[in-house]
Amino acid sequence: MNHSALLVVALILLSGCGPSSDVPQSSAAMPATANGDARLPLPEYFDCLRENGGVVIAAHRGGPADGYPENAIETMQYNFDHGVRVFEIDIAETRDGVLTLMHDDRLNRTTTGRGYVSDISWEDLSSLTLVDNSGQRTRYAPPKLTDALIWARNTGAILELDRKKTTSFANIAEAVYAAGAEENIIMISYNDDEAAEIAAIDPAFMMTASVRGGRDISALEARGVDSRRLIGWTGTDRPDAAAWDRNARNDVESAFGTLGRSGERLDDIYLADGNGSEFQDLAEDGLVMLATDRPLEAAEAMTADDIAIEACGR
């Protein structure tokens, strides 16, 4: 390169010119926690889990417990402090366009308020208090999605983002970019159309989609989904080790849920005898991500989650 060219490059760097800031850009740098510890990018992280027989536990609705309401940052921190690293949360939008964490259309069950989430302003919503699953009022308020994303970025947690009908994948993506949390999120899709929509917004996003082998994977790839950033969701009815093996043969990790209606879900069935050995059986059959309503008890019953942290970090 001649001196003139070097001068031009220097001027560009000094002026801060580069890719337009109007276009969201996925970070190519290795992400790190607040204390500076390097983390594997999500595709490599899930590959590491699969290759080492590790399982990551995903706490449904953030892992509510007594005194800790669903979809609250404080609840996720409580579970994070006890070793949980993935949190499924529900994203809704207020009347004035603020993204918040809320599962139901109405406020009645999980807050001290009444009415629809889509009918309330953020100012009014933020003045409410969350209640736990026993109906007891807590000290916590509904959080913004942005605050949850920043928390995840700083701790190294991973958030599964479940879009509710009041908002859009595009709006959620905008919040992810603004928080710099691209390496801390997994988008949840419920059908191939949604998976394709997510991929069209950003093919670098990790996502879950219904996948039970090569045929399903190929169908999604034909619609723009990058299989390296795909986690195959395999339902909540019964474990499907054969599907997990087929997915693994295509370098896709599998997820399964033991969550559901209290008293009927596999969580409760597995823990009925007090040992929960069935959770570890799932890992030995090839499961990589376990979605559960009882994350701390599942973690206590498993060794695969400890293997995951030791081998793959976070």
Short mmCIF file of C-alpha atoms in Angstrom, two decimals:
data_model
loop_
_atom_site.label_atom_id
_atom_site.label_comp_id
_atom_site.label_asym_id
_atom_site.label_seq_id
_atom_site.Cartn_x
_atom_site.Cartn_y
_atom_site.Cartn_z
CA MET A 1 0.00 0.00 0.00
CA ASN A 2 1.46 3.42 -0.96
CA HIS A 3 1.67 6.46 1.32
CA SER A 4 -1.37 8.14 -0.21
CA ALA A 5 -3.51 5.11 0.42
CA LEU A 6 -2.27 4.88 4.01
CA LEU A 7 -3.19 8.53 4.54
CA VAL A 8 -6.72 7.91 3.26
CA VAL A 9 -7.17 4.92 5.60
CA ALA A 10 -5.90 6.97 8.55
CA LEU A 11 -8.30 9.81 7.79
CA ILE A 12 -11.21 7.38 7.58
CA LEU A 13 -10.33 5.84 10.95
CA LEU A 14 -9.94 9.22 12.60
CA SER A 15 -13.25 10.47 11.23
CA GLY A 16 -15.08 7.39 12.57
CA CYS A 17 -16.43 6.53 9.14
CA GLY A 18 -17.39 2.95 8.40
CA PRO A 19 -20.56 0.91 8.04
CA SER A 20 -23.66 3.06 8.43
CA SER A 21 -24.90 3.22 12.02
CA ASP A 22 -28.43 3.14 10.61
CA VAL A 23 -27.99 -0.52 9.69
CA PRO A 24 -27.94 -2.96 12.65
CA GLN A 25 -24.66 -4.83 12.73
CA SER A 26 -24.10 -8.11 14.61
CA SER A 27 -20.99 -7.98 16.76
CA ALA A 28 -18.11 -10.04 15.43
CA ALA A 29 -15.98 -9.60 18.54
CA MET A 30 -15.79 -12.25 21.23
CA PRO A 31 -18.36 -11.20 23.89
CA ALA A 32 -17.34 -10.94 27.51
CA THR A 33 -18.91 -10.70 30.92
CA ALA A 34 -18.77 -7.56 33.03
CA ASN A 35 -15.59 -8.84 34.70
CA GLY A 36 -13.91 -9.36 31.32
CA ASP A 37 -14.13 -13.16 31.03
CA ALA A 38 -14.34 -14.25 27.40
CA ARG A 39 -17.33 -16.31 26.29
CA LEU A 40 -17.88 -18.58 23.33
CA PRO A 41 -20.22 -17.15 20.69
CA LEU A 42 -23.60 -18.88 20.90
CA PRO A 43 -23.21 -21.30 17.95
CA GLU A 44 -19.86 -22.51 19.30
CA TYR A 45 -21.26 -22.64 22.83
CA PHE A 46 -24.08 -24.99 21.84
CA ASP A 47 -21.69 -27.08 19.75
CA CYS A 48 -19.49 -27.36 22.83
CA LEU A 49 -22.43 -28.57 24.91
CA ARG A 50 -23.33 -31.25 22.37
CA GLU A 51 -19.77 -32.42 21.89
CA ASN A 52 -19.12 -32.71 25.64
CA GLY A 53 -22.41 -34.25 26.76
CA GLY A 54 -23.42 -31.10 28.57
CA VAL A 55 -26.94 -29.77 29.13
CA VAL A 56 -27.98 -26.20 29.73
CA ILE A 57 -31.12 -25.65 31.79
CA ALA A 58 -33.62 -23.07 30.53
CA ALA A 59 -35.86 -21.62 33.24
CA HIS A 60 -39.40 -21.17 31.93
CA ARG A 61 -40.70 -17.61 32.45
CA GLY A 62 -37.46 -16.81 34.23
CA GLY A 63 -37.82 -19.50 36.91
CA PRO A 64 -40.44 -18.15 39.35
CA ALA A 65 -40.33 -19.29 42.97
CA ASP A 66 -41.83 -18.19 46.28
CA GLY A 67 -41.22 -14.46 46.53
CA TYR A 68 -39.84 -14.35 42.99
CA PRO A 69 -42.39 -13.59 40.25
CA GLU A 70 -42.20 -14.80 36.68
CA ASN A 71 -40.59 -12.55 34.04
CA ALA A 72 -38.57 -10.50 36.51
CA ILE A 73 -34.86 -9.67 36.41
CA GLU A 74 -34.59 -10.30 40.16
CA THR A 75 -35.97 -13.80 39.64
CA MET A 76 -33.48 -14.52 36.89
CA GLN A 77 -30.64 -13.24 39.07
CA TYR A 78 -31.76 -15.54 41.89
CA ASN A 79 -31.65 -18.54 39.54
CA PHE A 80 -28.41 -17.36 37.92
CA ASP A 81 -26.78 -17.25 41.36
CA HIS A 82 -27.76 -20.93 41.70
CA GLY A 83 -26.23 -21.97 38.38
CA VAL A 84 -29.00 -21.50 35.80
CA ARG A 85 -27.81 -19.84 32.60
CA VAL A 86 -30.75 -19.74 30.15
CA PHE A 87 -34.05 -17.99 30.80
CA GLU A 88 -37.18 -18.10 28.67
CA ILE A 89 -39.03 -14.79 28.93
CA ASP A 90 -42.17 -13.38 27.31
CA ILE A 91 -42.10 -10.12 25.36
CA ALA A 92 -45.16 -7.87 25.12
CA GLU A 93 -45.62 -4.24 24.10
CA THR A 94 -47.40 -1.45 25.96
CA ARG A 95 -49.79 1.04 24.41
CA ASP A 96 -46.96 3.51 23.90
CA GLY A 97 -44.56 1.04 22.33
CA VAL A 98 -42.37 -0.03 25.26
CA LEU A 99 -41.30 -3.69 25.26
CA THR A 100 -41.80 -5.36 28.62
CA LEU A 101 -41.72 -8.86 30.11
CA MET A 102 -45.27 -10.21 30.43
CA HIS A 103 -46.78 -13.58 29.55
CA ASP A 104 -50.53 -12.95 29.68
CA ASP A 105 -52.60 -10.57 27.57
CA ARG A 106 -54.03 -9.21 30.82
CA LEU A 107 -52.25 -7.81 33.86
CA ASN A 108 -54.55 -9.46 36.37
CA ARG A 109 -52.68 -12.68 37.22
CA THR A 110 -49.10 -11.46 37.52
CA THR A 111 -49.40 -7.83 38.68
CA THR A 112 -51.39 -5.62 41.01
CA GLY A 113 -53.03 -4.06 37.95
CA ARG A 114 -56.05 -4.91 35.81
CA GLY A 115 -56.79 -4.81 32.10
CA TYR A 116 -54.77 -5.50 28.97
CA VAL A 117 -51.04 -4.93 28.60
CA SER A 118 -51.64 -3.34 25.20
CA ASP A 119 -53.99 -0.78 26.76
CA ILE A 120 -51.63 0.52 29.44
CA SER A 121 -48.82 3.06 29.15
CA TRP A 122 -45.32 2.24 30.34
CA GLU A 123 -45.57 4.95 33.01
CA ASP A 124 -48.63 3.24 34.50
CA LEU A 125 -47.27 -0.27 34.05
CA SER A 126 -43.99 0.55 35.77
CA SER A 127 -45.90 1.76 38.83
CA LEU A 128 -47.43 -1.69 39.33
CA THR A 129 -46.01 -4.51 41.45
CA LEU A 130 -45.49 -8.09 40.35
CA VAL A 131 -47.03 -10.96 42.28
CA ASP A 132 -45.57 -14.45 42.54
CA ASN A 133 -47.25 -17.70 41.50
CA SER A 134 -48.87 -17.98 44.93
CA GLY A 135 -50.54 -14.64 44.40
CA GLN A 136 -48.34 -12.89 46.94
CA ARG A 137 -47.26 -9.33 46.24
CA THR A 138 -43.50 -8.94 45.78
CA ARG A 139 -41.11 -5.99 45.90
CA TYR A 140 -40.52 -6.05 42.16
CA ALA A 141 -41.94 -4.10 39.22
CA PRO A 142 -42.41 -5.22 35.60
CA PRO A 143 -39.10 -4.70 33.75
CA LYS A 144 -38.33 -3.33 30.33
CA LEU A 145 -36.93 -5.81 27.84
CA THR A 146 -33.96 -3.46 27.40
CA ASP A 147 -33.03 -3.79 31.06
CA ALA A 148 -33.27 -7.58 30.89
CA LEU A 149 -31.04 -7.63 27.81
CA ILE A 150 -28.42 -5.45 29.47
CA TRP A 151 -28.52 -7.72 32.53
CA ALA A 152 -27.95 -10.76 30.31
CA ARG A 153 -25.09 -9.08 28.44
CA ASN A 154 -23.37 -8.18 31.71
CA THR A 155 -23.80 -11.57 33.40
CA GLY A 156 -23.38 -13.85 30.39
CA ALA A 157 -26.92 -15.22 30.74
CA ILE A 158 -28.88 -16.26 27.66
CA LEU A 159 -32.46 -15.12 27.13
CA GLU A 160 -34.96 -17.06 25.04
CA LEU A 161 -37.30 -14.42 23.68
CA ASP A 162 -40.92 -15.52 23.30
CA ARG A 163 -42.79 -12.94 21.23
CA LYS A 164 -46.37 -12.18 22.24
CA LYS A 165 -48.94 -10.98 19.73
CA THR A 166 -48.75 -7.34 20.85
CA THR A 167 -45.28 -6.90 19.35
CA SER A 168 -43.10 -8.01 16.42
CA PHE A 169 -39.80 -9.76 15.83
CA ALA A 170 -38.53 -6.56 14.22
CA ASN A 171 -39.25 -4.52 17.36
CA ILE A 172 -37.57 -7.14 19.53
CA ALA A 173 -34.54 -7.20 17.23
CA GLU A 174 -34.23 -3.41 17.50
CA ALA A 175 -34.08 -3.70 21.30
CA VAL A 176 -31.47 -6.47 21.05
CA TYR A 177 -29.25 -4.33 18.82
CA ALA A 178 -29.64 -1.29 21.06
CA ALA A 179 -28.53 -3.32 24.09
CA GLY A 180 -25.65 -4.97 22.23
CA ALA A 181 -27.05 -8.34 23.29
CA GLU A 182 -26.93 -10.30 20.02
CA GLU A 183 -24.79 -13.01 21.66
CA ASN A 184 -27.17 -13.33 24.60
CA ILE A 185 -30.46 -14.15 22.91
CA ILE A 186 -32.31 -16.99 21.25
CA MET A 187 -35.44 -16.13 19.29
CA ILE A 188 -38.33 -18.58 19.69
CA SER A 189 -40.30 -19.54 16.59
CA TYR A 190 -43.49 -21.60 16.52
CA ASN A 191 -43.61 -22.47 12.82
CA ASP A 192 -41.47 -22.33 9.71
CA ASP A 193 -42.93 -18.97 8.66
CA GLU A 194 -41.79 -17.38 11.92
CA ALA A 195 -38.36 -19.01 11.62
CA ALA A 196 -37.99 -17.57 8.12
CA GLU A 197 -39.09 -14.13 9.35
CA ILE A 198 -36.46 -14.17 12.08
CA ALA A 199 -33.75 -15.25 9.63
CA ALA A 200 -34.76 -12.48 7.23
CA ILE A 201 -34.30 -9.90 9.99
CA ASP A 202 -30.88 -11.24 10.94
CA PRO A 203 -29.53 -14.63 9.84
CA ALA A 204 -27.00 -14.43 12.68
CA PHE A 205 -29.68 -14.71 15.38
CA MET A 206 -29.85 -18.01 17.23
CA MET A 207 -33.35 -19.45 17.19
CA THR A 208 -35.40 -22.45 18.20
CA ALA A 209 -37.63 -24.12 15.62
CA SER A 210 -39.46 -27.41 15.43
CA VAL A 211 -36.84 -29.84 14.07
CA ARG A 212 -36.63 -33.62 14.27
CA GLY A 213 -34.01 -34.48 11.69
CA GLY A 214 -32.40 -33.67 8.37
CA ARG A 215 -35.60 -33.18 6.39
CA ASP A 216 -36.84 -30.48 8.78
CA ILE A 217 -33.43 -28.83 8.83
CA SER A 218 -33.22 -28.75 5.04
CA ALA A 219 -36.69 -27.21 4.79
CA LEU A 220 -35.64 -24.39 7.10
CA GLU A 221 -32.35 -23.86 5.31
CA ALA A 222 -34.28 -23.46 2.06
CA ARG A 223 -36.08 -20.56 3.74
CA GLY A 224 -32.93 -18.77 4.84
CA VAL A 225 -32.31 -20.29 8.28
CA ASP A 226 -28.65 -20.93 9.11
CA SER A 227 -28.56 -24.41 10.67
CA ARG A 228 -25.43 -23.45 12.59
CA ARG A 229 -27.64 -21.06 14.56
CA LEU A 230 -30.55 -23.45 14.97
CA ILE A 231 -31.73 -25.33 18.07
CA GLY A 232 -34.23 -28.08 17.33
CA TRP A 233 -37.30 -27.85 19.56
CA THR A 234 -38.82 -31.32 20.11
CA GLY A 235 -41.87 -30.59 22.25
CA THR A 236 -43.02 -31.42 25.78
CA ASP A 237 -45.00 -34.63 25.37
CA ARG A 238 -42.31 -37.31 25.50
CA PRO A 239 -38.53 -37.47 25.08
CA ASP A 240 -37.46 -38.31 21.54
CA ALA A 241 -33.89 -39.61 21.66
CA ALA A 242 -34.08 -40.76 18.04
CA ALA A 243 -34.86 -37.19 16.90
CA TRP A 244 -32.06 -35.83 19.08
CA ASP A 245 -29.66 -38.24 17.40
CA ARG A 246 -30.87 -37.27 13.92
CA ASN A 247 -30.43 -33.60 14.76
CA ALA A 248 -26.96 -34.19 16.17
CA ARG A 249 -25.94 -36.00 12.97
CA ASN A 250 -26.70 -32.70 11.23
CA ASP A 251 -24.77 -30.69 13.86
CA VAL A 252 -27.99 -29.27 15.33
CA GLU A 253 -28.60 -29.28 19.08
CA SER A 254 -31.93 -30.40 20.50
CA ALA A 255 -34.21 -28.84 23.11
CA PHE A 256 -37.06 -30.46 25.02
CA GLY A 257 -39.45 -29.23 27.70
CA THR A 258 -40.53 -30.98 30.89
CA LEU A 259 -42.71 -27.97 31.72
CA GLY A 260 -46.49 -27.68 31.59
CA ARG A 261 -49.59 -27.82 33.75
CA SER A 262 -48.81 -28.37 37.43
CA GLY A 263 -49.31 -32.00 38.44
CA GLU A 264 -49.27 -33.21 34.83
CA ARG A 265 -45.91 -31.97 33.56
CA LEU A 266 -42.89 -34.23 33.36
CA ASP A 267 -41.15 -31.96 35.88
CA ASP A 268 -43.55 -33.15 38.57
CA ILE A 269 -43.57 -36.77 37.42
CA TYR A 270 -39.78 -36.97 37.40
CA LEU A 271 -39.46 -35.41 40.86
CA ALA A 272 -42.27 -37.37 42.47
CA ASP A 273 -39.88 -39.99 43.88
CA GLY A 274 -37.51 -37.35 45.22
CA ASN A 275 -34.46 -38.03 43.05
CA GLY A 276 -35.23 -36.76 39.52
CA SER A 277 -32.81 -39.20 37.89
CA GLU A 278 -34.85 -38.93 34.69
CA PHE A 279 -33.41 -35.47 34.07
CA GLN A 280 -29.91 -36.92 33.80
CA ASP A 281 -31.29 -39.67 31.56
CA LEU A 282 -32.37 -36.97 29.08
CA ALA A 283 -28.80 -35.70 28.90
CA GLU A 284 -27.42 -39.18 28.37
CA ASP A 285 -29.89 -39.65 25.53
CA GLY A 286 -28.47 -36.60 23.75
CA LEU A 287 -30.54 -33.64 24.92
CA VAL A 288 -28.67 -30.31 24.95
CA MET A 289 -31.21 -27.77 26.29
CA LEU A 290 -33.83 -28.59 28.92
CA ALA A 291 -36.76 -26.19 29.35
CA THR A 292 -38.28 -26.61 32.80
CA ASP A 293 -40.58 -25.03 35.36
CA ARG A 294 -38.41 -26.39 38.16
CA PRO A 295 -34.89 -25.36 37.15
CA LEU A 296 -33.15 -25.57 40.52
CA GLU A 297 -34.49 -29.03 41.28
CA ALA A 298 -33.61 -30.23 37.78
CA ALA A 299 -30.09 -28.82 38.23
CA GLU A 300 -29.72 -30.62 41.54
CA ALA A 301 -30.70 -33.91 39.89
CA MET A 302 -28.23 -33.58 37.01
CA THR A 303 -24.48 -33.69 36.48
CA ALA A 304 -24.70 -32.71 32.80
CA ASP A 305 -25.29 -29.05 33.69
CA ASP A 306 -22.08 -29.03 35.73
CA ILE A 307 -20.24 -30.59 32.77
CA ALA A 308 -21.64 -27.79 30.60
CA ILE A 309 -20.26 -25.02 32.79
CA GLU A 310 -16.89 -26.71 33.22
CA ALA A 311 -16.41 -27.48 29.52
CA CYS A 312 -18.14 -24.55 27.84
CA GLY A 313 -18.21 -21.68 30.30
CA ARG A 314 -20.94 -19.20 31.08
#
